Coordinates of C-alpha atoms and ligand atoms in Angstrom, one line a residue:
M1 CA 137.6 119.6 -103.1
Q2 CA 135.2 116.8 -103.1
K3 CA 136.0 116.0 -99.5
E4 CA 135.6 119.7 -98.4
K5 CA 132.2 119.8 -99.9
T6 CA 131.0 116.8 -98.0
L7 CA 132.4 118.2 -94.7
W8 CA 130.5 121.4 -95.3
Q9 CA 127.4 119.5 -96.1
K10 CA 127.7 117.4 -93.0
Y11 CA 128.2 120.6 -91.0
R12 CA 125.1 122.1 -92.5
S13 CA 123.0 119.0 -91.9
I14 CA 123.4 119.5 -88.1
P15 CA 120.4 121.7 -87.0
L16 CA 121.5 125.3 -86.7
V17 CA 120.4 125.6 -83.1
Y18 CA 122.7 122.8 -82.0
R19 CA 125.7 124.3 -83.8
I20 CA 125.0 127.6 -82.0
A21 CA 124.6 125.9 -78.7
V22 CA 128.0 124.2 -79.1
S23 CA 129.6 127.4 -80.2
F24 CA 128.1 129.1 -77.1
I25 CA 129.6 126.5 -74.8
L26 CA 133.0 126.3 -76.6
G27 CA 133.3 130.0 -76.7
S28 CA 132.7 130.3 -73.0
I29 CA 135.3 127.6 -72.2
M30 CA 137.9 129.1 -74.6
G31 CA 137.3 132.5 -72.9
L32 CA 137.9 131.0 -69.5
I33 CA 141.0 129.1 -70.7
F34 CA 142.7 131.8 -72.8
G35 CA 141.5 134.9 -70.8
E36 CA 142.3 138.4 -72.1
A37 CA 143.6 137.0 -75.4
M38 CA 140.1 136.1 -76.5
V39 CA 138.9 139.7 -76.2
S40 CA 140.6 140.4 -79.5
I41 CA 138.0 138.3 -81.4
K42 CA 135.0 139.9 -79.7
F43 CA 134.5 142.1 -82.7
L44 CA 133.3 139.1 -84.7
G45 CA 130.5 138.8 -82.2
D46 CA 129.7 142.5 -82.4
I47 CA 129.3 142.1 -86.1
F48 CA 126.6 139.5 -85.4
I49 CA 124.7 141.9 -83.2
K50 CA 125.0 144.7 -85.8
L51 CA 123.6 142.3 -88.4
L52 CA 120.6 141.5 -86.3
K53 CA 120.0 145.2 -85.5
M54 CA 120.3 146.0 -89.2
I55 CA 117.3 143.8 -89.9
V56 CA 115.0 144.7 -87.0
I57 CA 113.2 147.7 -88.4
P58 CA 112.7 146.4 -91.9
I59 CA 111.3 143.1 -90.6
I60 CA 108.9 144.8 -88.2
F61 CA 107.8 147.2 -90.9
F62 CA 107.1 144.6 -93.6
T63 CA 105.6 141.8 -91.5
L64 CA 103.3 144.3 -89.7
I65 CA 101.9 145.7 -93.0
M66 CA 101.2 142.1 -94.1
G67 CA 99.6 141.4 -90.7
M68 CA 97.3 144.4 -91.2
K69 CA 96.0 142.9 -94.5
K70 CA 94.2 140.2 -92.4
L71 CA 93.3 142.3 -89.4
S72 CA 90.3 144.5 -89.1
P73 CA 90.9 147.5 -86.7
S74 CA 88.4 146.1 -84.2
R75 CA 90.2 142.7 -84.1
L76 CA 93.5 144.6 -83.7
G77 CA 92.0 146.5 -80.8
R78 CA 91.0 143.3 -79.1
I79 CA 94.4 141.7 -79.7
G80 CA 96.0 144.8 -78.4
I81 CA 94.1 144.9 -75.1
Q82 CA 94.6 141.1 -74.5
T83 CA 98.4 141.5 -75.3
V84 CA 99.0 144.4 -72.9
L85 CA 96.9 142.7 -70.2
F86 CA 98.8 139.4 -70.4
Y87 CA 102.2 141.1 -70.7
S88 CA 101.5 143.1 -67.5
L89 CA 100.0 140.2 -65.6
T90 CA 103.0 137.9 -66.4
T91 CA 105.4 140.7 -65.4
A92 CA 103.7 141.2 -62.1
I93 CA 103.9 137.4 -61.4
A94 CA 107.5 137.4 -62.4
I95 CA 108.4 140.0 -59.8
L96 CA 106.5 138.2 -57.1
I97 CA 108.4 135.0 -57.9
G98 CA 111.7 137.0 -57.9
L99 CA 110.9 138.5 -54.5
F100 CA 110.0 135.1 -53.1
M101 CA 113.2 133.5 -54.3
A102 CA 115.3 136.4 -53.0
N103 CA 113.6 136.3 -49.6
L104 CA 114.4 132.5 -49.5
I105 CA 118.0 132.7 -50.6
D106 CA 118.9 136.1 -49.1
P107 CA 121.6 137.2 -51.5
G108 CA 123.9 140.0 -50.3
I109 CA 124.2 138.8 -46.7
G110 CA 127.8 138.7 -45.7
L111 CA 129.0 141.1 -48.4
T112 CA 130.1 144.6 -47.9
L113 CA 129.2 147.3 -50.2
K114 CA 132.2 148.7 -52.0
T115 CA 132.2 150.7 -55.2
S116 CA 133.8 153.8 -56.4
A117 CA 131.3 154.5 -59.1
E118 CA 129.2 157.7 -59.1
I119 CA 125.7 156.7 -60.0
S120 CA 122.8 159.1 -60.6
A121 CA 119.2 158.1 -60.4
E122 CA 117.1 157.8 -63.5
K123 CA 113.5 159.0 -63.4
A124 CA 110.8 156.5 -64.4
P125 CA 109.3 157.9 -67.6
G126 CA 106.0 159.5 -66.9
F127 CA 102.7 158.1 -68.3
Q128 CA 102.3 161.1 -70.7
H129 CA 105.9 160.6 -72.0
V130 CA 105.3 156.9 -72.7
I131 CA 102.1 157.6 -74.6
M132 CA 103.6 160.6 -76.5
N133 CA 106.6 158.4 -77.5
I134 CA 104.4 156.1 -79.6
F135 CA 103.8 158.9 -82.2
P136 CA 106.6 159.7 -84.5
D137 CA 106.9 163.3 -85.8
N138 CA 109.2 162.0 -88.5
V139 CA 108.7 158.5 -89.9
V140 CA 112.1 158.2 -91.5
G141 CA 113.7 159.6 -88.4
A142 CA 111.9 157.1 -86.2
M143 CA 113.1 154.2 -88.4
A144 CA 116.6 155.6 -88.6
E145 CA 116.8 155.8 -84.8
G146 CA 115.5 152.3 -84.5
N147 CA 112.5 153.4 -82.5
V148 CA 110.4 150.2 -82.4
L149 CA 107.2 151.7 -80.9
Q150 CA 107.0 154.5 -83.5
T151 CA 107.8 152.1 -86.3
I152 CA 105.0 149.8 -85.1
F153 CA 102.6 152.7 -85.1
F154 CA 103.4 153.8 -88.6
A155 CA 103.4 150.3 -90.1
I156 CA 100.0 149.7 -88.5
I157 CA 98.4 152.8 -90.0
F158 CA 100.1 152.3 -93.3
G159 CA 98.9 148.7 -93.5
I160 CA 95.3 149.6 -92.5
A161 CA 95.2 152.4 -95.0
L162 CA 96.5 150.2 -97.7
A163 CA 93.9 147.5 -96.9
I164 CA 91.2 150.2 -97.1
V165 CA 92.5 151.5 -100.5
K166 CA 92.6 147.9 -101.8
E167 CA 88.9 147.5 -101.0
S168 CA 87.6 150.9 -101.9
G169 CA 89.8 152.7 -104.3
K170 CA 89.4 153.1 -108.1
A171 CA 89.9 149.8 -110.1
K172 CA 93.4 150.7 -111.1
I173 CA 94.4 151.7 -107.6
K174 CA 92.8 148.6 -106.1
K175 CA 95.0 146.5 -108.4
I176 CA 98.2 148.4 -107.4
A177 CA 97.3 148.1 -103.7
E178 CA 96.9 144.4 -104.2
L179 CA 100.3 144.3 -105.9
L180 CA 101.8 146.3 -103.2
F181 CA 100.6 143.7 -100.6
D182 CA 102.2 141.0 -102.8
L183 CA 105.4 142.9 -102.9
V184 CA 105.4 143.4 -99.2
E185 CA 104.8 139.7 -98.7
T186 CA 107.8 138.9 -100.9
I187 CA 110.0 141.3 -99.0
S188 CA 108.9 139.8 -95.7
E189 CA 110.0 136.4 -97.0
V190 CA 113.3 137.9 -98.1
M191 CA 113.8 139.3 -94.6
F192 CA 113.3 135.9 -93.0
K193 CA 115.9 134.4 -95.5
I194 CA 118.3 137.1 -94.4
V195 CA 117.6 136.3 -90.7
W196 CA 118.5 132.7 -91.5
G197 CA 121.8 133.8 -93.1
I198 CA 122.6 136.0 -90.1
M199 CA 122.0 133.0 -87.8
E200 CA 124.4 130.9 -89.8
Y201 CA 127.0 133.6 -89.2
G202 CA 125.8 133.5 -85.6
V203 CA 127.6 130.2 -85.0
L204 CA 130.9 132.1 -85.3
G205 CA 129.5 135.4 -83.8
I206 CA 128.2 133.7 -80.7
F207 CA 131.5 131.8 -80.2
A208 CA 133.4 135.1 -80.4
L209 CA 130.9 136.9 -78.1
M210 CA 131.1 134.3 -75.3
A211 CA 134.9 134.0 -75.6
G212 CA 135.2 137.7 -75.3
V213 CA 132.9 137.9 -72.2
F214 CA 134.5 135.1 -70.3
G215 CA 138.0 136.2 -71.5
E216 CA 137.4 139.6 -70.0
S217 CA 135.8 138.7 -66.7
G218 CA 136.8 135.2 -65.8
L219 CA 135.2 133.2 -63.0
N220 CA 136.8 135.1 -60.1
V221 CA 134.6 138.2 -60.7
I222 CA 131.5 136.1 -60.5
I223 CA 132.1 134.0 -57.4
P224 CA 131.2 136.6 -54.7
F225 CA 127.9 137.2 -56.5
A226 CA 127.0 133.5 -56.8
K227 CA 124.0 133.8 -54.6
L228 CA 122.6 136.8 -56.5
I229 CA 123.1 135.0 -59.8
F230 CA 121.6 131.8 -58.4
S231 CA 118.5 133.7 -57.0
L232 CA 117.8 135.2 -60.4
L233 CA 118.4 132.0 -62.3
L234 CA 116.1 130.0 -60.0
A235 CA 113.4 132.7 -60.2
V236 CA 113.7 132.6 -64.0
I237 CA 113.4 128.8 -64.1
V238 CA 110.4 128.8 -61.8
H239 CA 108.7 131.6 -63.8
I240 CA 109.3 129.8 -67.2
S241 CA 108.2 126.5 -65.8
I242 CA 105.0 127.6 -63.9
T243 CA 103.8 130.7 -65.7
Y244 CA 104.7 129.9 -69.3
L245 CA 104.9 126.2 -69.5
L246 CA 102.3 125.0 -66.9
I247 CA 99.7 127.8 -67.1
I248 CA 100.0 129.0 -70.7
V249 CA 101.3 126.0 -72.7
I250 CA 99.8 123.1 -70.8
G251 CA 96.8 124.9 -69.3
F252 CA 95.6 127.1 -72.2
L253 CA 97.2 125.6 -75.3
R254 CA 97.0 122.0 -74.1
K255 CA 100.3 121.2 -75.6
S256 CA 103.5 119.7 -74.3
P257 CA 106.0 122.1 -72.8
L258 CA 108.8 120.5 -74.8
S259 CA 107.2 121.5 -78.0
F260 CA 107.1 125.1 -77.0
L261 CA 110.7 125.1 -75.8
N262 CA 111.7 123.3 -79.0
G263 CA 110.1 126.0 -81.0
S264 CA 111.6 128.8 -79.0
K265 CA 115.2 127.6 -78.5
N266 CA 116.8 129.7 -81.3
T267 CA 115.3 132.8 -79.6
M268 CA 116.3 131.8 -76.1
L269 CA 119.9 131.1 -77.2
T270 CA 120.2 134.3 -79.2
A271 CA 119.0 136.3 -76.2
L272 CA 121.4 134.6 -73.9
S273 CA 124.2 135.5 -76.3
I274 CA 123.4 139.1 -77.2
R275 CA 121.5 140.4 -74.2
S276 CA 119.0 142.4 -76.1
S277 CA 115.3 141.7 -76.7
S278 CA 115.1 144.1 -79.6
G279 CA 118.2 142.7 -81.2
T280 CA 116.8 139.2 -80.9
L281 CA 113.5 140.2 -82.4
P282 CA 114.2 139.0 -86.0
V283 CA 114.9 135.5 -84.5
T284 CA 111.9 135.7 -82.2
M285 CA 109.7 136.4 -85.3
N286 CA 111.3 133.7 -87.2
D287 CA 110.6 131.1 -84.5
A288 CA 107.0 132.4 -84.2
E289 CA 106.5 132.0 -88.0
N290 CA 108.3 128.8 -88.7
N291 CA 108.3 126.8 -85.5
L292 CA 105.3 127.9 -83.4
K293 CA 103.2 128.4 -86.5
I294 CA 101.6 131.7 -85.3
D295 CA 99.8 133.8 -87.8
E296 CA 101.7 137.0 -88.7
S297 CA 98.6 139.0 -88.1
V298 CA 99.2 138.4 -84.4
Y299 CA 103.0 138.0 -84.0
S300 CA 103.9 140.9 -86.3
F301 CA 102.2 143.2 -83.7
T302 CA 102.7 141.4 -80.4
L303 CA 106.4 140.5 -80.7
P304 CA 107.8 144.0 -81.5
L305 CA 105.5 145.4 -78.8
G306 CA 106.8 142.7 -76.4
A307 CA 110.4 143.4 -77.1
T308 CA 109.7 147.0 -76.1
I309 CA 107.3 146.8 -73.2
N310 CA 107.4 143.2 -71.9
M311 CA 110.4 142.4 -69.7
D312 CA 109.5 139.8 -67.1
G313 CA 113.2 138.8 -66.4
T314 CA 114.2 142.4 -66.1
A315 CA 111.3 143.3 -63.8
M316 CA 111.9 140.2 -61.7
Y317 CA 115.6 141.2 -61.3
Q318 CA 114.5 144.4 -59.7
G319 CA 112.9 142.5 -56.9
V320 CA 115.9 140.2 -56.5
A321 CA 118.4 143.2 -56.6
A322 CA 116.3 145.3 -54.2
I323 CA 116.5 142.5 -51.6
F324 CA 120.2 142.1 -52.3
A325 CA 120.7 145.9 -51.8
A326 CA 118.7 145.8 -48.5
N327 CA 120.7 142.9 -47.2
L328 CA 124.0 144.6 -48.1
I329 CA 123.1 147.5 -45.8
G330 CA 121.4 145.2 -43.2
Q331 CA 118.0 146.6 -43.6
A332 CA 114.9 144.4 -44.1
L333 CA 112.2 145.4 -46.6
T334 CA 108.7 145.4 -45.4
I335 CA 105.9 143.7 -47.3
G336 CA 104.6 147.2 -48.2
E337 CA 107.9 148.1 -49.7
Q338 CA 108.1 144.8 -51.6
M339 CA 104.7 145.5 -53.1
T340 CA 106.0 149.0 -54.1
I341 CA 108.6 147.1 -56.1
V342 CA 105.9 145.1 -58.0
L343 CA 104.2 148.3 -59.1
T344 CA 107.3 150.4 -59.8
A345 CA 109.1 147.6 -61.7
T346 CA 106.1 146.7 -63.8
L347 CA 105.6 150.3 -64.9
A348 CA 109.3 150.9 -65.3
S349 CA 109.7 147.7 -67.5
I350 CA 107.1 149.1 -69.8
G351 CA 109.0 152.3 -70.3
T352 CA 112.5 150.9 -70.6
A353 CA 113.9 149.7 -73.9
G354 CA 115.0 146.1 -74.5
V355 CA 118.7 146.8 -75.0
P356 CA 121.7 145.5 -73.1
G357 CA 121.9 146.8 -69.6
S358 CA 118.6 148.7 -69.5
G359 CA 117.7 146.6 -66.4
L360 CA 120.5 148.5 -64.5
I361 CA 119.0 151.8 -65.4
M362 CA 115.7 150.6 -64.1
L363 CA 117.4 149.5 -60.9
T364 CA 118.3 153.1 -60.1
M365 CA 114.6 154.0 -60.3
V366 CA 113.6 151.1 -58.0
L367 CA 116.4 151.8 -55.4
T368 CA 115.5 155.5 -55.3
Q369 CA 111.9 154.7 -54.7
L370 CA 112.8 152.5 -51.8
G371 CA 115.5 154.8 -50.4
L372 CA 118.2 152.2 -50.9
P373 CA 121.8 153.2 -51.7
L374 CA 122.4 153.8 -55.4
E375 CA 126.0 152.6 -55.1
V376 CA 124.6 149.1 -55.3
V377 CA 124.2 149.7 -59.1
G378 CA 128.0 150.2 -59.4
F379 CA 128.6 147.2 -57.2
V380 CA 126.7 144.8 -59.4
A381 CA 127.6 146.4 -62.7
G382 CA 130.6 144.2 -63.1
I383 CA 128.6 141.1 -63.3
D384 CA 125.6 142.6 -65.1
P385 CA 126.8 141.1 -68.4
I386 CA 125.9 137.7 -66.8
L387 CA 122.7 138.7 -65.1
D388 CA 121.5 140.6 -68.2
R389 CA 121.7 137.3 -70.3
I390 CA 119.5 135.5 -67.8
R391 CA 117.0 138.4 -67.7
T392 CA 116.9 138.8 -71.5
M393 CA 116.4 135.1 -72.1
N394 CA 113.4 135.2 -69.8
N395 CA 112.1 138.4 -71.5
V396 CA 112.0 137.0 -75.0
T397 CA 110.5 133.6 -73.8
G398 CA 107.7 135.6 -72.2
D399 CA 107.1 137.4 -75.5
L400 CA 106.6 134.1 -77.3
A401 CA 104.5 132.5 -74.6
V402 CA 102.1 135.4 -74.4
T403 CA 102.0 135.7 -78.2
S404 CA 101.1 132.0 -78.4
L405 CA 98.3 132.5 -75.9
V406 CA 96.9 135.6 -77.6
A407 CA 97.1 133.8 -81.0
K408 CA 95.2 130.8 -79.5
L409 CA 92.5 133.1 -78.2
N410 CA 92.2 134.6 -81.6
D411 CA 92.4 131.5 -83.7
A412 CA 95.7 132.5 -85.2
I413 CA 97.9 129.6 -84.3
D414 CA 98.2 126.2 -86.0
L415 CA 98.8 123.8 -83.1
D416 CA 98.9 120.8 -85.5
S417 CA 102.1 121.7 -87.2
G418 CA 105.6 123.1 -86.7
T419 CA 107.2 122.0 -83.4
W420 CA 103.8 121.4 -81.8
I421 CA 103.6 117.9 -83.3
Ligands
LIG501 N1 118.8 143.4 -71.9 C1 117.5 143.3 -71.5 C2 116.6 143.2 -72.7 O1 117.0 143.6 -73.8 C3 117.0 144.4 -70.6 C4 117.8 144.4 -69.3 O2 117.3 143.6 -68.4 O3 118.8 145.0 -69.2 O4 115.5 142.7 -72.7

């Protein structure tokens, strides 16, 4: 008994993120070794994803209300504009980097297009539709469906109204409003404790997920697409290094890139494992709060928004995949066509949700726009579980980088604590 306890304590004394990293690698290796047999434990990984999804809406709701306590509507407006601006700008840069890498590596040359899948093109959501979708017609329904934008909207107006009541209501009501904020603060803390618990389970969950993926697909499926995977990976590494680390972290925050990566590693690993920005959100918020020391008045708003509208990796993939598709059919894309991709993919990434595989849906829009064969989507679908991981990891890192920048511009980040020192 005594011995078991010390073993457990030893295990717990290893930082969580290292335990998760080891389980990620071990799971992948076990999947490759034992193949199909490992698929039977994948459900343990699916439980991990369900647990994260379970906490997404409550954590957005309560932290945002807390955030509104400190934020005047005018400051919220300024933060909102800056956030959307930087999210769009970094996305456009990401696509340009993706196009550059794909032009350099030329993925798809030498492959022949073969697929039996019937693919239909999705339409890019129109501007009106995107705006309309922010407003819920039923608050409970929006939360029950896990609609992030609508939940953000309601939490913001609820928080602002509560802050107004706290200042201007009758004495008794003021007191209760104050109490309500205290209660919400406590619940937010509880949420972060739950996230921590879910991450502890994640050590097992991520092992199972990776074992399942590699057990199912193996390496053979991946090899023909090595150049495509490599182009995306390289573009992601360049984007993270130049745009986030060099420009934002070193240039604006004047901090070491390692301190940012150190503070974001839980988020990056979770995204790599579960392929969903929205699902990773509780962990992203946890890293912003506890490691990057960003004030909740900023991250409670920018991170849920980023998980929904900011997808640098996904948008970048559109560029890489379009060049791949053009090469498959032996047709070169003109500069004009490549610029169309920048515009279409930036807009489409705003309108597409951060869930597994949504990048593939976007690809149908981009291919249609360029008149490239939609069958390509069926062709790459088999390896999308791999590509999606790389894209999603980039997506969430971008959310944290832009959030740090916006926080810095608004004096809402403590660069003398957390992983910054
Ligand atoms: N899975 C990605 C995300 O959640 C979207 C995608 O590229 O498919 O951010």
